[in-house]
Amino acid sequence: MDIQLNPMPSPASEKADPRQAARSLGKLLRQMQEYDTFLKALQAINTDAMVQKLAVQMRAHQNALQWGRDGDGQHAVELARLEQEIEALPVVQEYRQAEAQIRQIFLAVDEIISREAGVAFAANAKRSGCCG
């Protein structure tokens, strides 16, 4: 996939409102087919009965592993089997494909913002202080 996003040039004397720029960027991203496809794929896996059934089973095995209740290794084996089973479902494969496509777009956006801001944007876009 060849993604080309070009930042809008702005006069150096004009100061952009970061909130308005973020809203504009959000609107542009929402208009992209890849974003819509991702949201639909996310909704599909969140409502798929088989995905939900397997996820419940996986959580039970993950909890057993977390609490050290896997003396014979069966929880780890069953968790690995369930992970393969869930990843083989067409709805999950479609989600993974949509996720990969939107991730490429987000990475390209991050690269542009980082270049324009002069700092690694996504790496620094974290909560800070006492509560983050």
mmCIF file of N, CA and C in Angstrom:
data_model
loop_
_atom_site.group_PDB
_atom_site.id
_atom_site.type_symbol
_atom_site.label_atom_id
_atom_site.label_comp_id
_atom_site.label_asym_id
_atom_site.label_seq_id
_atom_site.Cartn_x
_atom_site.Cartn_y
_atom_site.Cartn_z
ATOM 1 N N MET A 1 0.837 -1.157 0.000
ATOM 2 C CA MET A 1 0.000 0.000 0.000
ATOM 3 C C MET A 1 0.890 1.231 0.000
ATOM 4 N N ASP A 2 0.654 2.146 -0.899
ATOM 5 C CA ASP A 2 1.428 3.372 -0.986
ATOM 6 C C ASP A 2 0.603 4.498 -0.396
ATOM 7 N N ILE A 3 1.027 4.993 0.753
ATOM 8 C CA ILE A 3 0.296 6.047 1.440
ATOM 9 C C ILE A 3 1.067 7.341 1.282
ATOM 10 N N GLN A 4 0.384 8.341 0.775
ATOM 11 C CA GLN A 4 1.012 9.635 0.656
ATOM 12 C C GLN A 4 0.100 10.677 1.287
ATOM 13 N N LEU A 5 0.562 11.238 2.367
ATOM 14 C CA LEU A 5 -0.146 12.308 3.040
ATOM 15 C C LEU A 5 0.746 13.525 2.999
ATOM 16 N N ASN A 6 0.213 14.612 2.548
ATOM 17 C CA ASN A 6 1.009 15.828 2.427
ATOM 18 C C ASN A 6 0.460 16.883 3.364
ATOM 19 N N PRO A 7 1.300 17.396 4.246
ATOM 20 C CA PRO A 7 0.829 18.437 5.163
ATOM 21 C C PRO A 7 0.514 19.709 4.394
ATOM 22 N N MET A 8 -0.457 20.446 4.899
ATOM 23 C CA MET A 8 -0.818 21.718 4.286
ATOM 24 C C MET A 8 0.219 22.754 4.693
ATOM 25 N N PRO A 9 0.803 23.436 3.726
ATOM 26 C CA PRO A 9 1.763 24.478 4.090
ATOM 27 C C PRO A 9 1.017 25.631 4.751
ATOM 28 N N SER A 10 1.651 26.228 5.748
ATOM 29 C CA SER A 10 1.039 27.387 6.390
ATOM 30 C C SER A 10 2.083 28.488 6.473
ATOM 31 N N PRO A 11 1.648 29.726 6.348
ATOM 32 C CA PRO A 11 2.594 30.840 6.464
ATOM 33 C C PRO A 11 3.228 30.845 7.844
ATOM 34 N N ALA A 12 4.500 31.169 7.903
ATOM 35 C CA ALA A 12 5.228 31.177 9.168
ATOM 36 C C ALA A 12 4.638 32.177 10.154
ATOM 37 N N SER A 13 4.065 33.258 9.656
ATOM 38 C CA SER A 13 3.520 34.278 10.546
ATOM 39 C C SER A 13 2.181 33.857 11.146
ATOM 40 N N GLU A 14 1.519 32.899 10.526
ATOM 41 C CA GLU A 14 0.209 32.454 11.010
ATOM 42 C C GLU A 14 0.384 31.359 12.066
ATOM 43 N N LYS A 15 -0.211 31.578 13.229
ATOM 44 C CA LYS A 15 -0.144 30.575 14.296
ATOM 45 C C LYS A 15 -1.410 29.744 14.239
ATOM 46 N N ALA A 16 -1.233 28.428 14.101
ATOM 47 C CA ALA A 16 -2.374 27.533 14.026
ATOM 48 C C ALA A 16 -2.862 27.193 15.429
ATOM 49 N N ASP A 17 -4.170 27.066 15.566
ATOM 50 C CA ASP A 17 -4.767 26.617 16.816
ATOM 51 C C ASP A 17 -4.641 25.099 16.856
ATOM 52 N N PRO A 18 -3.867 24.554 17.807
ATOM 53 C CA PRO A 18 -3.655 23.106 17.848
ATOM 54 C C PRO A 18 -4.956 22.304 17.954
ATOM 55 N N ARG A 19 -5.915 22.817 18.702
ATOM 56 C CA ARG A 19 -7.193 22.094 18.841
ATOM 57 C C ARG A 19 -7.936 22.042 17.514
ATOM 58 N N GLN A 20 -7.939 23.165 16.800
ATOM 59 C CA GLN A 20 -8.617 23.190 15.503
ATOM 60 C C GLN A 20 -7.887 22.288 14.506
ATOM 61 N N ALA A 21 -6.550 22.309 14.555
ATOM 62 C CA ALA A 21 -5.781 21.434 13.664
ATOM 63 C C ALA A 21 -6.072 19.972 13.971
ATOM 64 N N ALA A 22 -6.177 19.627 15.241
ATOM 65 C CA ALA A 22 -6.481 18.241 15.637
ATOM 66 C C ALA A 22 -7.882 17.853 15.187
ATOM 67 N N ARG A 23 -8.848 18.768 15.329
ATOM 68 C CA ARG A 23 -10.213 18.477 14.860
ATOM 69 C C ARG A 23 -10.224 18.260 13.349
ATOM 70 N N SER A 24 -9.503 19.091 12.641
ATOM 71 C CA SER A 24 -9.444 18.956 11.176
ATOM 72 C C SER A 24 -8.807 17.638 10.774
ATOM 73 N N LEU A 25 -7.733 17.289 11.454
ATOM 74 C CA LEU A 25 -7.075 16.011 11.170
ATOM 75 C C LEU A 25 -8.026 14.855 11.449
ATOM 76 N N GLY A 26 -8.717 14.911 12.578
ATOM 77 C CA GLY A 26 -9.684 13.867 12.916
ATOM 78 C C GLY A 26 -10.768 13.727 11.858
ATOM 79 N N LYS A 27 -11.279 14.846 11.386
ATOM 80 C CA LYS A 27 -12.314 14.812 10.344
ATOM 81 C C LYS A 27 -11.773 14.172 9.066
ATOM 82 N N LEU A 28 -10.554 14.524 8.704
ATOM 83 C CA LEU A 28 -9.953 13.947 7.500
ATOM 84 C C LEU A 28 -9.753 12.441 7.641
ATOM 85 N N LEU A 29 -9.284 12.018 8.808
ATOM 86 C CA LEU A 29 -9.080 10.580 9.030
ATOM 87 C C LEU A 29 -10.408 9.826 8.984
ATOM 88 N N ARG A 30 -11.451 10.406 9.583
ATOM 89 C CA ARG A 30 -12.762 9.742 9.569
ATOM 90 C C ARG A 30 -13.323 9.604 8.163
ATOM 91 N N GLN A 31 -12.917 10.448 7.261
ATOM 92 C CA GLN A 31 -13.398 10.380 5.885
ATOM 93 C C GLN A 31 -12.702 9.291 5.063
ATOM 94 N N MET A 32 -11.623 8.741 5.589
ATOM 95 C CA MET A 32 -10.858 7.743 4.841
ATOM 96 C C MET A 32 -11.562 6.389 4.864
ATOM 97 N N GLN A 33 -11.596 5.742 3.727
ATOM 98 C CA GLN A 33 -12.210 4.420 3.618
ATOM 99 C C GLN A 33 -11.542 3.418 4.555
ATOM 100 N N GLU A 34 -10.221 3.514 4.698
ATOM 101 C CA GLU A 34 -9.496 2.585 5.562
ATOM 102 C C GLU A 34 -9.957 2.705 7.024
ATOM 103 N N TYR A 35 -10.255 3.911 7.440
ATOM 104 C CA TYR A 35 -10.723 4.130 8.814
ATOM 105 C C TYR A 35 -12.108 3.531 8.998
ATOM 106 N N ASP A 36 -12.981 3.762 8.049
ATOM 107 C CA ASP A 36 -14.322 3.193 8.097
ATOM 108 C C ASP A 36 -14.268 1.664 8.092
ATOM 109 N N THR A 37 -13.408 1.114 7.260
ATOM 110 C CA THR A 37 -13.240 -0.338 7.200
ATOM 111 C C THR A 37 -12.750 -0.874 8.536
ATOM 112 N N PHE A 38 -11.800 -0.174 9.154
ATOM 113 C CA PHE A 38 -11.292 -0.590 10.456
ATOM 114 C C PHE A 38 -12.398 -0.581 11.507
ATOM 115 N N LEU A 39 -13.178 0.496 11.569
ATOM 116 C CA LEU A 39 -14.251 0.575 12.560
ATOM 117 C C LEU A 39 -15.285 -0.529 12.367
ATOM 118 N N LYS A 40 -15.609 -0.829 11.120
ATOM 119 C CA LYS A 40 -16.568 -1.909 10.848
ATOM 120 C C LYS A 40 -15.994 -3.263 11.240
ATOM 121 N N ALA A 41 -14.719 -3.480 10.981
ATOM 122 C CA ALA A 41 -14.075 -4.742 11.358
ATOM 123 C C ALA A 41 -14.003 -4.871 12.876
ATOM 124 N N LEU A 42 -13.720 -3.776 13.563
ATOM 125 C CA LEU A 42 -13.688 -3.774 15.020
ATOM 126 C C LEU A 42 -15.066 -4.116 15.583
ATOM 127 N N GLN A 43 -16.096 -3.512 15.037
ATOM 128 C CA GLN A 43 -17.469 -3.805 15.470
ATOM 129 C C GLN A 43 -17.804 -5.275 15.219
ATOM 130 N N ALA A 44 -17.347 -5.782 14.090
ATOM 131 C CA ALA A 44 -17.642 -7.180 13.744
ATOM 132 C C ALA A 44 -17.012 -8.156 14.736
ATOM 133 N N ILE A 45 -15.762 -7.931 15.113
ATOM 134 C CA ILE A 45 -15.155 -8.874 16.068
ATOM 135 C C ILE A 45 -15.731 -8.706 17.464
ATOM 136 N N ASN A 46 -16.147 -7.479 17.805
ATOM 137 C CA ASN A 46 -16.716 -7.240 19.128
ATOM 138 C C ASN A 46 -18.109 -7.840 19.287
ATOM 139 N N THR A 47 -18.762 -8.141 18.185
ATOM 140 C CA THR A 47 -20.114 -8.701 18.250
ATOM 141 C C THR A 47 -20.195 -10.131 17.743
ATOM 142 N N ASP A 48 -19.088 -10.688 17.313
ATOM 143 C CA ASP A 48 -19.085 -12.049 16.785
ATOM 144 C C ASP A 48 -19.178 -13.058 17.933
ATOM 145 N N ALA A 49 -20.165 -13.935 17.868
ATOM 146 C CA ALA A 49 -20.406 -14.898 18.949
ATOM 147 C C ALA A 49 -19.226 -15.853 19.144
ATOM 148 N N MET A 50 -18.621 -16.323 18.063
ATOM 149 C CA MET A 50 -17.501 -17.255 18.187
ATOM 150 C C MET A 50 -16.281 -16.566 18.784
ATOM 151 N N VAL A 51 -16.031 -15.344 18.382
ATOM 152 C CA VAL A 51 -14.909 -14.588 18.946
ATOM 153 C C VAL A 51 -15.126 -14.420 20.440
ATOM 154 N N GLN A 52 -16.333 -14.069 20.825
ATOM 155 C CA GLN A 52 -16.625 -13.869 22.247
ATOM 156 C C GLN A 52 -16.478 -15.170 23.032
ATOM 157 N N LYS A 53 -16.956 -16.258 22.473
ATOM 158 C CA LYS A 53 -16.850 -17.561 23.144
ATOM 159 C C LYS A 53 -15.387 -17.941 23.358
ATOM 160 N N LEU A 54 -14.586 -17.800 22.315
ATOM 161 C CA LEU A 54 -13.165 -18.145 22.414
ATOM 162 C C LEU A 54 -12.432 -17.200 23.362
ATOM 163 N N ALA A 55 -12.814 -15.933 23.338
ATOM 164 C CA ALA A 55 -12.167 -14.952 24.219
ATOM 165 C C ALA A 55 -12.425 -15.286 25.686
ATOM 166 N N VAL A 56 -13.627 -15.723 26.006
ATOM 167 C CA VAL A 56 -13.935 -16.109 27.385
ATOM 168 C C VAL A 56 -13.067 -17.294 27.796
ATOM 169 N N GLN A 57 -12.943 -18.270 26.908
ATOM 170 C CA GLN A 57 -12.113 -19.441 27.202
ATOM 171 C C GLN A 57 -10.648 -19.034 27.377
ATOM 172 N N MET A 58 -10.189 -18.122 26.521
ATOM 173 C CA MET A 58 -8.800 -17.666 26.609
ATOM 174 C C MET A 58 -8.547 -16.958 27.939
ATOM 175 N N ARG A 59 -9.486 -16.110 28.359
ATOM 176 C CA ARG A 59 -9.316 -15.396 29.632
ATOM 177 C C ARG A 59 -9.222 -16.371 30.798
ATOM 178 N N ALA A 60 -9.989 -17.440 30.752
ATOM 179 C CA ALA A 60 -9.930 -18.429 31.838
ATOM 180 C C ALA A 60 -8.540 -19.054 31.916
ATOM 181 N N HIS A 61 -7.968 -19.389 30.772
ATOM 182 C CA HIS A 61 -6.619 -19.977 30.757
ATOM 183 C C HIS A 61 -5.555 -18.937 31.126
ATOM 184 N N GLN A 62 -5.741 -17.698 30.688
ATOM 185 C CA GLN A 62 -4.805 -16.635 31.057
ATOM 186 C C GLN A 62 -4.814 -16.402 32.561
ATOM 187 N N ASN A 63 -6.006 -16.424 33.157
ATOM 188 C CA ASN A 63 -6.109 -16.252 34.610
ATOM 189 C C ASN A 63 -5.399 -17.393 35.339
ATOM 190 N N ALA A 64 -5.601 -18.615 34.858
ATOM 191 C CA ALA A 64 -4.942 -19.764 35.484
ATOM 192 C C ALA A 64 -3.430 -19.611 35.412
ATOM 193 N N LEU A 65 -2.931 -19.165 34.273
ATOM 194 C CA LEU A 65 -1.486 -18.959 34.120
ATOM 195 C C LEU A 65 -0.999 -17.829 35.019
ATOM 196 N N GLN A 66 -1.760 -16.756 35.071
ATOM 197 C CA GLN A 66 -1.373 -15.608 35.885
ATOM 198 C C GLN A 66 -1.277 -15.983 37.362
ATOM 199 N N TRP A 67 -2.147 -16.848 37.812
ATOM 200 C CA TRP A 67 -2.172 -17.238 39.218
ATOM 201 C C TRP A 67 -1.364 -18.492 39.503
ATOM 202 N N GLY A 68 -0.582 -18.926 38.522
ATOM 203 C CA GLY A 68 0.333 -20.042 38.743
ATOM 204 C C GLY A 68 -0.340 -21.393 38.881
ATOM 205 N N ARG A 69 -1.490 -21.553 38.233
ATOM 206 C CA ARG A 69 -2.208 -22.822 38.322
ATOM 207 C C ARG A 69 -2.044 -23.621 37.025
ATOM 208 N N ASP A 70 -0.807 -23.819 36.609
ATOM 209 C CA ASP A 70 -0.562 -24.561 35.371
ATOM 210 C C ASP A 70 0.557 -25.568 35.584
ATOM 211 N N GLY A 71 0.425 -26.341 36.629
ATOM 212 C CA GLY A 71 1.457 -27.311 36.978
ATOM 213 C C GLY A 71 1.800 -28.274 35.862
ATOM 214 N N ASP A 72 0.803 -28.728 35.110
ATOM 215 C CA ASP A 72 1.068 -29.705 34.050
ATOM 216 C C ASP A 72 1.197 -29.065 32.667
ATOM 217 N N GLY A 73 1.082 -27.741 32.582
ATOM 218 C CA GLY A 73 1.261 -27.049 31.303
ATOM 219 C C GLY A 73 0.043 -27.048 30.399
ATOM 220 N N GLN A 74 -1.052 -27.605 30.853
ATOM 221 C CA GLN A 74 -2.239 -27.711 29.998
ATOM 222 C C GLN A 74 -2.877 -26.358 29.694
ATOM 223 N N HIS A 75 -2.834 -25.429 30.634
ATOM 224 C CA HIS A 75 -3.420 -24.110 30.371
ATOM 225 C C HIS A 75 -2.651 -23.390 29.265
ATOM 226 N N ALA A 76 -1.344 -23.494 29.301
ATOM 227 C CA ALA A 76 -0.522 -22.853 28.261
ATOM 228 C C ALA A 76 -0.786 -23.482 26.896
ATOM 229 N N VAL A 77 -0.898 -24.792 26.868
ATOM 230 C CA VAL A 77 -1.160 -25.505 25.605
ATOM 231 C C VAL A 77 -2.531 -25.118 25.057
ATOM 232 N N GLU A 78 -3.519 -25.116 25.933
ATOM 233 C CA GLU A 78 -4.878 -24.791 25.492
ATOM 234 C C GLU A 78 -4.990 -23.329 25.077
ATOM 235 N N LEU A 79 -4.313 -22.441 25.774
ATOM 236 C CA LEU A 79 -4.321 -21.034 25.391
ATOM 237 C C LEU A 79 -3.717 -20.850 24.000
ATOM 238 N N ALA A 80 -2.617 -21.504 23.736
ATOM 239 C CA ALA A 80 -1.987 -21.416 22.407
ATOM 240 C C ALA A 80 -2.924 -21.948 21.327
ATOM 241 N N ARG A 81 -3.613 -23.039 21.617
ATOM 242 C CA ARG A 81 -4.553 -23.618 20.643
ATOM 243 C C ARG A 81 -5.696 -22.649 20.374
ATOM 244 N N LEU A 82 -6.233 -22.051 21.434
ATOM 245 C CA LEU A 82 -7.335 -21.103 21.278
ATOM 246 C C LEU A 82 -6.901 -19.856 20.520
ATOM 247 N N GLU A 83 -5.676 -19.388 20.771
ATOM 248 C CA GLU A 83 -5.153 -18.230 20.037
ATOM 249 C C GLU A 83 -5.078 -18.531 18.543
ATOM 250 N N GLN A 84 -4.634 -19.724 18.194
ATOM 251 C CA GLN A 84 -4.584 -20.109 16.780
ATOM 252 C C GLN A 84 -5.990 -20.193 16.191
ATOM 253 N N GLU A 85 -6.903 -20.739 16.971
ATOM 254 C CA GLU A 85 -8.280 -20.885 16.495
ATOM 255 C C GLU A 85 -8.929 -19.527 16.249
ATOM 256 N N ILE A 86 -8.737 -18.606 17.181
ATOM 257 C CA ILE A 86 -9.363 -17.288 17.025
ATOM 258 C C ILE A 86 -8.730 -16.520 15.864
ATOM 259 N N GLU A 87 -7.419 -16.632 15.704
ATOM 260 C CA GLU A 87 -6.737 -15.931 14.608
ATOM 261 C C GLU A 87 -7.105 -16.500 13.239
ATOM 262 N N ALA A 88 -7.567 -17.738 13.202
ATOM 263 C CA ALA A 88 -7.957 -18.368 11.938
ATOM 264 C C ALA A 88 -9.360 -17.974 11.489
ATOM 265 N N LEU A 89 -10.132 -17.366 12.373
ATOM 266 C CA LEU A 89 -11.489 -16.971 12.003
ATOM 267 C C LEU A 89 -11.447 -15.864 10.947
ATOM 268 N N PRO A 90 -12.281 -15.962 9.910
ATOM 269 C CA PRO A 90 -12.297 -14.928 8.869
ATOM 270 C C PRO A 90 -12.541 -13.518 9.420
ATOM 271 N N VAL A 91 -13.417 -13.387 10.403
ATOM 272 C CA VAL A 91 -13.709 -12.069 10.958
ATOM 273 C C VAL A 91 -12.469 -11.471 11.634
ATOM 274 N N VAL A 92 -11.652 -12.292 12.259
ATOM 275 C CA VAL A 92 -10.429 -11.813 12.902
ATOM 276 C C VAL A 92 -9.372 -11.499 11.844
ATOM 277 N N GLN A 93 -9.286 -12.307 10.811
ATOM 278 C CA GLN A 93 -8.332 -12.033 9.736
ATOM 279 C C GLN A 93 -8.665 -10.717 9.039
ATOM 280 N N GLU A 94 -9.963 -10.462 8.829
ATOM 281 C CA GLU A 94 -10.374 -9.200 8.222
ATOM 282 C C GLU A 94 -10.014 -8.024 9.128
ATOM 283 N N TYR A 95 -10.218 -8.212 10.435
ATOM 284 C CA TYR A 95 -9.847 -7.167 11.387
ATOM 285 C C TYR A 95 -8.341 -6.907 11.340
ATOM 286 N N ARG A 96 -7.541 -7.966 11.348
ATOM 287 C CA ARG A 96 -6.076 -7.804 11.328
ATOM 288 C C ARG A 96 -5.634 -7.048 10.074
ATOM 289 N N GLN A 97 -6.278 -7.342 8.936
ATOM 290 C CA GLN A 97 -5.928 -6.653 7.691
ATOM 291 C C GLN A 97 -6.300 -5.169 7.780
ATOM 292 N N ALA A 98 -7.499 -4.878 8.272
ATOM 293 C CA ALA A 98 -7.934 -3.487 8.413
ATOM 294 C C ALA A 98 -7.051 -2.748 9.414
ATOM 295 N N GLU A 99 -6.680 -3.437 10.485
ATOM 296 C CA GLU A 99 -5.813 -2.855 11.506
ATOM 297 C C GLU A 99 -4.447 -2.497 10.905
ATOM 298 N N ALA A 100 -3.903 -3.369 10.104
ATOM 299 C CA ALA A 100 -2.592 -3.119 9.485
ATOM 300 C C ALA A 100 -2.663 -1.920 8.535
ATOM 301 N N GLN A 101 -3.756 -1.812 7.791
ATOM 302 C CA GLN A 101 -3.889 -0.698 6.850
ATOM 303 C C GLN A 101 -4.009 0.642 7.580
ATOM 304 N N ILE A 102 -4.843 0.687 8.624
ATOM 305 C CA ILE A 102 -5.009 1.959 9.327
ATOM 306 C C ILE A 102 -3.753 2.292 10.115
ATOM 307 N N ARG A 103 -3.049 1.280 10.575
ATOM 308 C CA ARG A 103 -1.785 1.525 11.293
ATOM 309 C C ARG A 103 -0.776 2.207 10.377
ATOM 310 N N GLN A 104 -0.702 1.788 9.129
ATOM 311 C CA GLN A 104 0.213 2.425 8.177
ATOM 312 C C GLN A 104 -0.139 3.902 7.990
ATOM 313 N N ILE A 105 -1.430 4.195 7.934
ATOM 314 C CA ILE A 105 -1.864 5.586 7.793
ATOM 315 C C ILE A 105 -1.494 6.381 9.043
ATOM 316 N N PHE A 106 -1.758 5.812 10.219
ATOM 317 C CA PHE A 106 -1.428 6.509 11.457
ATOM 318 C C PHE A 106 0.076 6.735 11.585
ATOM 319 N N LEU A 107 0.869 5.771 11.147
ATOM 320 C CA LEU A 107 2.325 5.941 11.179
ATOM 321 C C LEU A 107 2.762 7.072 10.246
ATOM 322 N N ALA A 108 2.127 7.159 9.079
ATOM 323 C CA ALA A 108 2.453 8.233 8.135
ATOM 324 C C ALA A 108 2.062 9.590 8.717
ATOM 325 N N VAL A 109 0.905 9.662 9.363
ATOM 326 C CA VAL A 109 0.476 10.907 10.005
ATOM 327 C C VAL A 109 1.456 11.282 11.114
ATOM 328 N N ASP A 110 1.840 10.296 11.919
ATOM 329 C CA ASP A 110 2.801 10.548 12.993
ATOM 330 C C ASP A 110 4.115 11.081 12.435
ATOM 331 N N GLU A 111 4.556 10.522 11.324
ATOM 332 C CA GLU A 111 5.806 10.973 10.715
ATOM 333 C C GLU A 111 5.708 12.434 10.287
ATOM 334 N N ILE A 112 4.592 12.809 9.701
ATOM 335 C CA ILE A 112 4.407 14.195 9.254
ATOM 336 C C ILE A 112 4.359 15.142 10.444
ATOM 337 N N ILE A 113 3.563 14.780 11.448
ATOM 338 C CA ILE A 113 3.450 15.641 12.630
ATOM 339 C C ILE A 113 4.805 15.759 13.326
ATOM 340 N N SER A 114 5.511 14.648 13.454
ATOM 341 C CA SER A 114 6.823 14.656 14.109
ATOM 342 C C SER A 114 7.794 15.558 13.355
ATOM 343 N N ARG A 115 7.790 15.458 12.038
ATOM 344 C CA ARG A 115 8.687 16.279 11.229
ATOM 345 C C ARG A 115 8.347 17.761 11.403
ATOM 346 N N GLU A 116 7.064 18.094 11.349
ATOM 347 C CA GLU A 116 6.648 19.494 11.464
ATOM 348 C C GLU A 116 6.867 20.040 12.872
ATOM 349 N N ALA A 117 6.678 19.180 13.896
ATOM 350 C CA ALA A 117 6.829 19.631 15.287
ATOM 351 C C ALA A 117 8.281 19.591 15.747
ATOM 352 N N GLY A 118 9.094 18.824 15.062
ATOM 353 C CA GLY A 118 10.491 18.709 15.450
ATOM 354 C C GLY A 118 10.706 17.804 16.653
ATOM 355 N N VAL A 119 9.740 16.948 16.924
ATOM 356 C CA VAL A 119 9.831 16.010 18.046
ATOM 357 C C VAL A 119 9.021 14.762 17.679
ATOM 358 N N ALA A 120 9.454 13.621 18.181
ATOM 359 C CA ALA A 120 8.718 12.378 17.919
ATOM 360 C C ALA A 120 7.336 12.497 18.558
ATOM 361 N N PHE A 121 6.317 12.705 17.737
ATOM 362 C CA PHE A 121 4.993 13.027 18.245
ATOM 363 C C PHE A 121 4.368 11.884 19.047
ATOM 364 N N ALA A 122 4.140 10.737 18.428
ATOM 365 C CA ALA A 122 3.435 9.643 19.105
ATOM 366 C C ALA A 122 4.193 9.177 20.346
ATOM 367 N N ALA A 123 5.495 9.128 20.248
ATOM 368 C CA ALA A 123 6.305 8.679 21.391
ATOM 369 C C ALA A 123 6.165 9.610 22.586
ATOM 370 N N ASN A 124 5.830 10.852 22.323
ATOM 371 C CA ASN A 124 5.709 11.840 23.399
ATOM 372 C C ASN A 124 4.263 12.212 23.712
ATOM 373 N N ALA A 125 3.326 11.626 23.010
ATOM 374 C CA ALA A 125 1.910 11.925 23.229
ATOM 375 C C ALA A 125 1.338 11.007 24.294
ATOM 376 N N LYS A 126 1.818 11.232 25.526
ATOM 377 C CA LYS A 126 1.408 10.422 26.667
ATOM 378 C C LYS A 126 0.972 11.346 27.782
ATOM 379 N N ARG A 127 0.188 10.779 28.667
ATOM 380 C CA ARG A 127 -0.131 11.517 29.875
ATOM 381 C C ARG A 127 1.141 11.659 30.698
ATOM 382 N N SER A 128 1.203 12.714 31.428
ATOM 383 C CA SER A 128 2.346 12.894 32.306
ATOM 384 C C SER A 128 1.859 13.349 33.663
ATOM 385 N N GLY A 129 2.735 13.386 34.594
ATOM 386 C CA GLY A 129 2.388 13.857 35.918
ATOM 387 C C GLY A 129 1.862 12.744 36.803
ATOM 388 N N CYS A 130 1.132 13.110 37.798
ATOM 389 C CA CYS A 130 0.711 12.189 38.849
ATOM 390 C C CYS A 130 -0.307 11.171 38.393
ATOM 391 N N CYS A 131 -1.087 11.495 37.399
ATOM 392 C CA CYS A 131 -2.276 10.675 37.146
ATOM 393 C C CYS A 131 -2.201 9.875 35.855
ATOM 394 N N GLY A 132 -1.142 9.906 35.130
ATOM 395 C CA GLY A 132 -1.102 9.232 33.856
ATOM 396 C C GLY A 132 -0.310 8.013 33.891
#
